GROMACS .gro file of C-alpha atoms in nm:
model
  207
    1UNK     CA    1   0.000   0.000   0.000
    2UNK     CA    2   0.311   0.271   0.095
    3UNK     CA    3   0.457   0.177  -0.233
    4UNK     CA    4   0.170   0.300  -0.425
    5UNK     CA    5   0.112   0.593  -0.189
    6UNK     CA    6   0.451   0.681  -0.270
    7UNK     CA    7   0.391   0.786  -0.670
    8UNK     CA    8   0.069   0.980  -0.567
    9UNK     CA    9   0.213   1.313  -0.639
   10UNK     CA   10   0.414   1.145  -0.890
   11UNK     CA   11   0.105   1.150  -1.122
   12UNK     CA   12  -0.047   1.463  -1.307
   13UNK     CA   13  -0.257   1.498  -0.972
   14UNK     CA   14  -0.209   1.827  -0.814
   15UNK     CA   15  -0.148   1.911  -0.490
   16UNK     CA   16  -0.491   2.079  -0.409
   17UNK     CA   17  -0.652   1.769  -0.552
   18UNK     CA   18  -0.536   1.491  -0.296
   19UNK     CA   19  -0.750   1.415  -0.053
   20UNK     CA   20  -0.625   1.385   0.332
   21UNK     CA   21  -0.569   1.038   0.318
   22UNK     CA   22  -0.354   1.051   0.024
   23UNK     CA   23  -0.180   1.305   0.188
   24UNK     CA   24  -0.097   1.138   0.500
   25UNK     CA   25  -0.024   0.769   0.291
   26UNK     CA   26   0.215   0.970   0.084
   27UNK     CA   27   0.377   1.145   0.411
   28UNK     CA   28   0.386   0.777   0.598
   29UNK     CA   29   0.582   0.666   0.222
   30UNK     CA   30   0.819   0.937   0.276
   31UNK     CA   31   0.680   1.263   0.100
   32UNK     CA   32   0.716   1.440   0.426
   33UNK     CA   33   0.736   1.770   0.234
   34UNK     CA   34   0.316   1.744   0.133
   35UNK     CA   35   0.207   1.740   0.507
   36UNK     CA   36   0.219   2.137   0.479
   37UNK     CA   37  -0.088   2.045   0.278
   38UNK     CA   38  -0.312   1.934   0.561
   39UNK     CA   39  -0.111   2.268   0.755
   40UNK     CA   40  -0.234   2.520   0.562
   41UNK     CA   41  -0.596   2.325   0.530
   42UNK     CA   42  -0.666   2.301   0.922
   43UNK     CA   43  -0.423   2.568   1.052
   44UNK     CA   44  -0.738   2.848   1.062
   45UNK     CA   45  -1.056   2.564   1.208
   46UNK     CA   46  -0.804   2.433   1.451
   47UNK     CA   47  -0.691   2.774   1.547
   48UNK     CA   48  -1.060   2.914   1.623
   49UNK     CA   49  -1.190   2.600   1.812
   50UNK     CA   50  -0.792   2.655   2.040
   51UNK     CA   51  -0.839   3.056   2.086
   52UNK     CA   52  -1.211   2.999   2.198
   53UNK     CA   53  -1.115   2.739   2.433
   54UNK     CA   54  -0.816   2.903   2.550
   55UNK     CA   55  -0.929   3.239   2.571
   56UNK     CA   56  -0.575   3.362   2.371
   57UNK     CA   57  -0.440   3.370   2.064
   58UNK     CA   58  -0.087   3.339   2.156
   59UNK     CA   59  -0.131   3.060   2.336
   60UNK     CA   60  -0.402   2.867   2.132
   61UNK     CA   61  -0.099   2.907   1.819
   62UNK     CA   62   0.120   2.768   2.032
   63UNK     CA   63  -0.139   2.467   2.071
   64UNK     CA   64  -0.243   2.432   1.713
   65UNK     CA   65   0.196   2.471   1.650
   66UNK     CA   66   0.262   2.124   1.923
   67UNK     CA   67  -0.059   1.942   1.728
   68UNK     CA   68   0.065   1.921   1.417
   69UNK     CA   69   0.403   1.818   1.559
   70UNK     CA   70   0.245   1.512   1.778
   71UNK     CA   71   0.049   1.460   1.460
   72UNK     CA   72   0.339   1.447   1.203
   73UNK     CA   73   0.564   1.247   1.470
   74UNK     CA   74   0.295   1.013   1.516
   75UNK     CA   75   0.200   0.962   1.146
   76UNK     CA   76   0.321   0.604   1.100
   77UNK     CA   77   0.024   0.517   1.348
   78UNK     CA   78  -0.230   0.676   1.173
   79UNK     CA   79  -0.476   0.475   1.006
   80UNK     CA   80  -0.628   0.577   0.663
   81UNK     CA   81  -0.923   0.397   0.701
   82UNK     CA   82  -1.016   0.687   0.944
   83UNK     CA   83  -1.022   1.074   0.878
   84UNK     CA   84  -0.732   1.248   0.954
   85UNK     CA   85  -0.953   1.572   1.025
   86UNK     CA   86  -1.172   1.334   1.323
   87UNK     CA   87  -0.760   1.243   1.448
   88UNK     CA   88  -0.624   1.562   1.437
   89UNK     CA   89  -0.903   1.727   1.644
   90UNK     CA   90  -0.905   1.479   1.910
   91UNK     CA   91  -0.510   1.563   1.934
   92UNK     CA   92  -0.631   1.925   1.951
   93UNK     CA   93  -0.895   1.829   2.230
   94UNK     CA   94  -0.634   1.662   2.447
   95UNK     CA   95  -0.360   1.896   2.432
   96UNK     CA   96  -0.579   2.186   2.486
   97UNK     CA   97  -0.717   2.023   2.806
   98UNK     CA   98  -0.343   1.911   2.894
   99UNK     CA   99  -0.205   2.264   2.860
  100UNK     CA  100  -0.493   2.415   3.059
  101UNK     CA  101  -0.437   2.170   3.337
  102UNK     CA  102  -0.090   2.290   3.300
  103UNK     CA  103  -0.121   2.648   3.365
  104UNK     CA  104  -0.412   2.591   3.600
  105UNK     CA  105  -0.114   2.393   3.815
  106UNK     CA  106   0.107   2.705   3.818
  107UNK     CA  107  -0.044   3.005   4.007
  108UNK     CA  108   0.270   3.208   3.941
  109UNK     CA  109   0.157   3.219   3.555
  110UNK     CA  110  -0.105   3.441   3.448
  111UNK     CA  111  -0.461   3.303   3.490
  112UNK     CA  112  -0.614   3.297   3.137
  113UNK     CA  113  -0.943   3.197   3.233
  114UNK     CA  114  -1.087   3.570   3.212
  115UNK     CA  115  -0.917   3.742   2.941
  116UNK     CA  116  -0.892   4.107   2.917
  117UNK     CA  117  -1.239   4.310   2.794
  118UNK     CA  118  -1.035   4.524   2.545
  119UNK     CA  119  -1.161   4.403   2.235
  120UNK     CA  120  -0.903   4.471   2.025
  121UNK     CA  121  -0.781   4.208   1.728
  122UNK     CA  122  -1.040   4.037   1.491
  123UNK     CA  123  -1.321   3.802   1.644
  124UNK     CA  124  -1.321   3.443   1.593
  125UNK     CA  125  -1.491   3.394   1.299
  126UNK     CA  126  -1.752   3.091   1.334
  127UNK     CA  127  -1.812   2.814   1.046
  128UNK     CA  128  -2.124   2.869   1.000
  129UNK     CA  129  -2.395   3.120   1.006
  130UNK     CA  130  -2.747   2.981   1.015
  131UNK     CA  131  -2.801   2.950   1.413
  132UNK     CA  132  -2.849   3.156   1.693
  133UNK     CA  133  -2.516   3.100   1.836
  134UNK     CA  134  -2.388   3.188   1.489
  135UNK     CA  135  -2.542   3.534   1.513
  136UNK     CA  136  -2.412   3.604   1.893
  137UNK     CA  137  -2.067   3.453   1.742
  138UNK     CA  138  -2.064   3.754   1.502
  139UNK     CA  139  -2.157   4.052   1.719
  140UNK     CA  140  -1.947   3.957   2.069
  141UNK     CA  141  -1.605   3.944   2.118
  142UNK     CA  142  -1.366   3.715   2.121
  143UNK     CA  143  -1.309   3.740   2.508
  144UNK     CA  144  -1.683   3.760   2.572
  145UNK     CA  145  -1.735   3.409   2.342
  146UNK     CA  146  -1.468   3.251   2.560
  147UNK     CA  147  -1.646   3.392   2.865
  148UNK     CA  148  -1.992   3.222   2.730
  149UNK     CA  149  -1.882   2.918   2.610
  150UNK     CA  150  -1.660   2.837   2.935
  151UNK     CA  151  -1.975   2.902   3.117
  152UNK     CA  152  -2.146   2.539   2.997
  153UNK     CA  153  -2.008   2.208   3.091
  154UNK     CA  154  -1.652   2.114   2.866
  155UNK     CA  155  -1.822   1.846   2.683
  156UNK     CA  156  -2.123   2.095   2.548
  157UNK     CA  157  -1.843   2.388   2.470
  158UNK     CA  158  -1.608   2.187   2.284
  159UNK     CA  159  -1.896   2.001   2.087
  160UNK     CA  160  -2.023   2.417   2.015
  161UNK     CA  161  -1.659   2.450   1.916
  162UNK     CA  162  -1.601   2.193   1.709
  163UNK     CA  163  -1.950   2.202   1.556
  164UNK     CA  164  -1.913   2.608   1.467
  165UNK     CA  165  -1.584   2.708   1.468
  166UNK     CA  166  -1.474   2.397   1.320
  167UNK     CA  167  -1.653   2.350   1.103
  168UNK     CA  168  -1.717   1.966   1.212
  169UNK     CA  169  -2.048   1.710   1.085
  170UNK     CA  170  -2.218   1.543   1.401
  171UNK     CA  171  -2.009   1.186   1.295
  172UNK     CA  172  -1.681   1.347   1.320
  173UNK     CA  173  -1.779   1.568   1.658
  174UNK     CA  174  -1.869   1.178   1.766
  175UNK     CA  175  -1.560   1.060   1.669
  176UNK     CA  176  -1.331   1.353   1.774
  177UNK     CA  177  -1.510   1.320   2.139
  178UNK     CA  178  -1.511   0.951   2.122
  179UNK     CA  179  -1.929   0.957   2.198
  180UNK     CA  180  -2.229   0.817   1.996
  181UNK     CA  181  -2.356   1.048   1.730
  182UNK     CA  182  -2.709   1.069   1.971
  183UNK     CA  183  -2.506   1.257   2.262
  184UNK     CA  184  -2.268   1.483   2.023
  185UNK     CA  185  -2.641   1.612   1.862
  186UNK     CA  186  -2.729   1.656   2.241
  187UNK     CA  187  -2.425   1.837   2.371
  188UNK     CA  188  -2.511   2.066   2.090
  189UNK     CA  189  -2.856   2.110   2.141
  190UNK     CA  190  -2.846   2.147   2.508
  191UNK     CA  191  -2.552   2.374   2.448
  192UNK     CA  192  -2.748   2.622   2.263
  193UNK     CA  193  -3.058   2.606   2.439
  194UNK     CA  194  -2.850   2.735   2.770
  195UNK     CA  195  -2.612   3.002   2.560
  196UNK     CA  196  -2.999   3.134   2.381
  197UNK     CA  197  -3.155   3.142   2.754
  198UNK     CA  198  -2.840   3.349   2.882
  199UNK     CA  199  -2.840   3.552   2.566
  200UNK     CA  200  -3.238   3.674   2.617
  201UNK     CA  201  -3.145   3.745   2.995
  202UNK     CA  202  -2.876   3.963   2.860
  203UNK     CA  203  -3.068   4.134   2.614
  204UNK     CA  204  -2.774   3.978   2.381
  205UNK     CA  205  -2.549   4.153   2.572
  206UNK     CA  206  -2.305   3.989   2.808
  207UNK     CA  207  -2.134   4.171   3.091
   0.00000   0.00000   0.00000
C-alpha cells in the first residue's frame, strides 16, 4: 500500500486535488514535504476551536503549533481507514485540556481563564452562520465568546466549538469526542438552548 502511496504526487494529480488520506499515505511513504498540505488546510478551524477554548491567541498558536508536531511524529500510526480531520481534532482536544491543566497547576503564571475586555484584534470567525449562536458569534467578542462558552459544561463547549468554529459534521464531533452520534447532537442542542436562555437574559449583551 506505501509503495503505491509513494507515486501519488508522482502523477499529473495536483497538490490541491489529494485528498487527506492521500496526503498522509504519501507522508507515511516518505513525502514528508506534502504534510504542509493538511497545515495550511486546518491551521485556521483548529486555530478558532484553540483561541475559543483558550481564551488567547498566543497561546491557542502555540497549541495548534505542538498538534501538528504530535500529529506528524505520530503519522506512521495513523490509520487511513479513518479521517485524519476526526484524528487531528481529538489531538487538539487533548492537548488543549493538557495545557490548561498545565497552567491551572502554576499560580505564578497568568490566569487565562478571564481574558482582558479590550476588544481589540479580529473576532473568531464561526463556520457557519445559520443558528443563533452563529449570530451572537458575530456581534461579541472574542473574550466575551470565551467567557460564554466556558460558562457550559466542557463536553457541550467543545462540541459548540467543534460544531461552529470547526466546522465539524455530528459523525466526526462523535468521533473527535469519542461519543455516539445521539449525545454529540445533544451536547449541541443542550448547548445552545443554555447560551440562547443566557443571551435573552442579557438582552444579547453579556457583561
Amino acid at each position: 500500500m506505501r509503495h503505491g502511496a509513494a507515486a501519488i504526487y508522482s502523477r499529473e494529480t495536483t497538490r490541491v486535488d489529494l485528498t487527506d488520506v492521500q496526503i498522509m499515505q504519501a507522508v507515511q511513504a516518505g513525502q514528508v514535504e506534502l504534510f504542509d498540505l493538511l497545515v495550511c488546510r486546518y491551521r485556521g478551524p483548529l486555530l478558532n476551536v484553540a483561541w475559543s477554548k483558550l481564551g488567547d491567541r498566543n497561546w491557542a498558536e502555540d497549541v495548534v503549533q505542538e498538534t501538528f508536531l504530535a500529529a506528524f511524529a505520530a503519522r506512521d500510526t495513523y490509520n487511513p481507514a479513518f479521517a485524519f480531520r476526526t484524528w487531528v481534532w481529538t489531538i487538539l482536544l487533548n492537548l488543549c485540556r493538557r495545557q490548561w491543566k498545565r497552567r491551572e497547576s502554576r499560580p505564578g503564571e497568568q490566569s487565562l481563564a478571564a481574558p482582558a475586555q479590550r476588544g481589540d484584534g479580529p473576532a473568531v470567525e464561526p463556520a457557519t452562520y445559520d443558528t443563533p449562536l452563529s449570530q451572537a458569534l458575530l456581534i461579541e467578542r472574542r473574550a466575551q465568546v470565551h467567557v460564554l462558552l466556558n460558562s457550559l459544561p466542557e463536553v457541550q463547549a467543545d462540541a459548540l466549538r467543534l460544531r461552529f468554529f470547526g466546522g465539524l459534521q455530528f459523525s466526526e464531533i462523535a468521533l473527535a469526542m469519542d461519543s455516539s452520534v445521539s449525545a454529540a447532537k445533544q451536547r449541541v442542542k443542550s448547548g445552545l438552548i443554555t447560551l440562547a436562555e443566557q443571551l435573552r437574559q442579557t438582552g444579547g449583551e453579556l457583561s
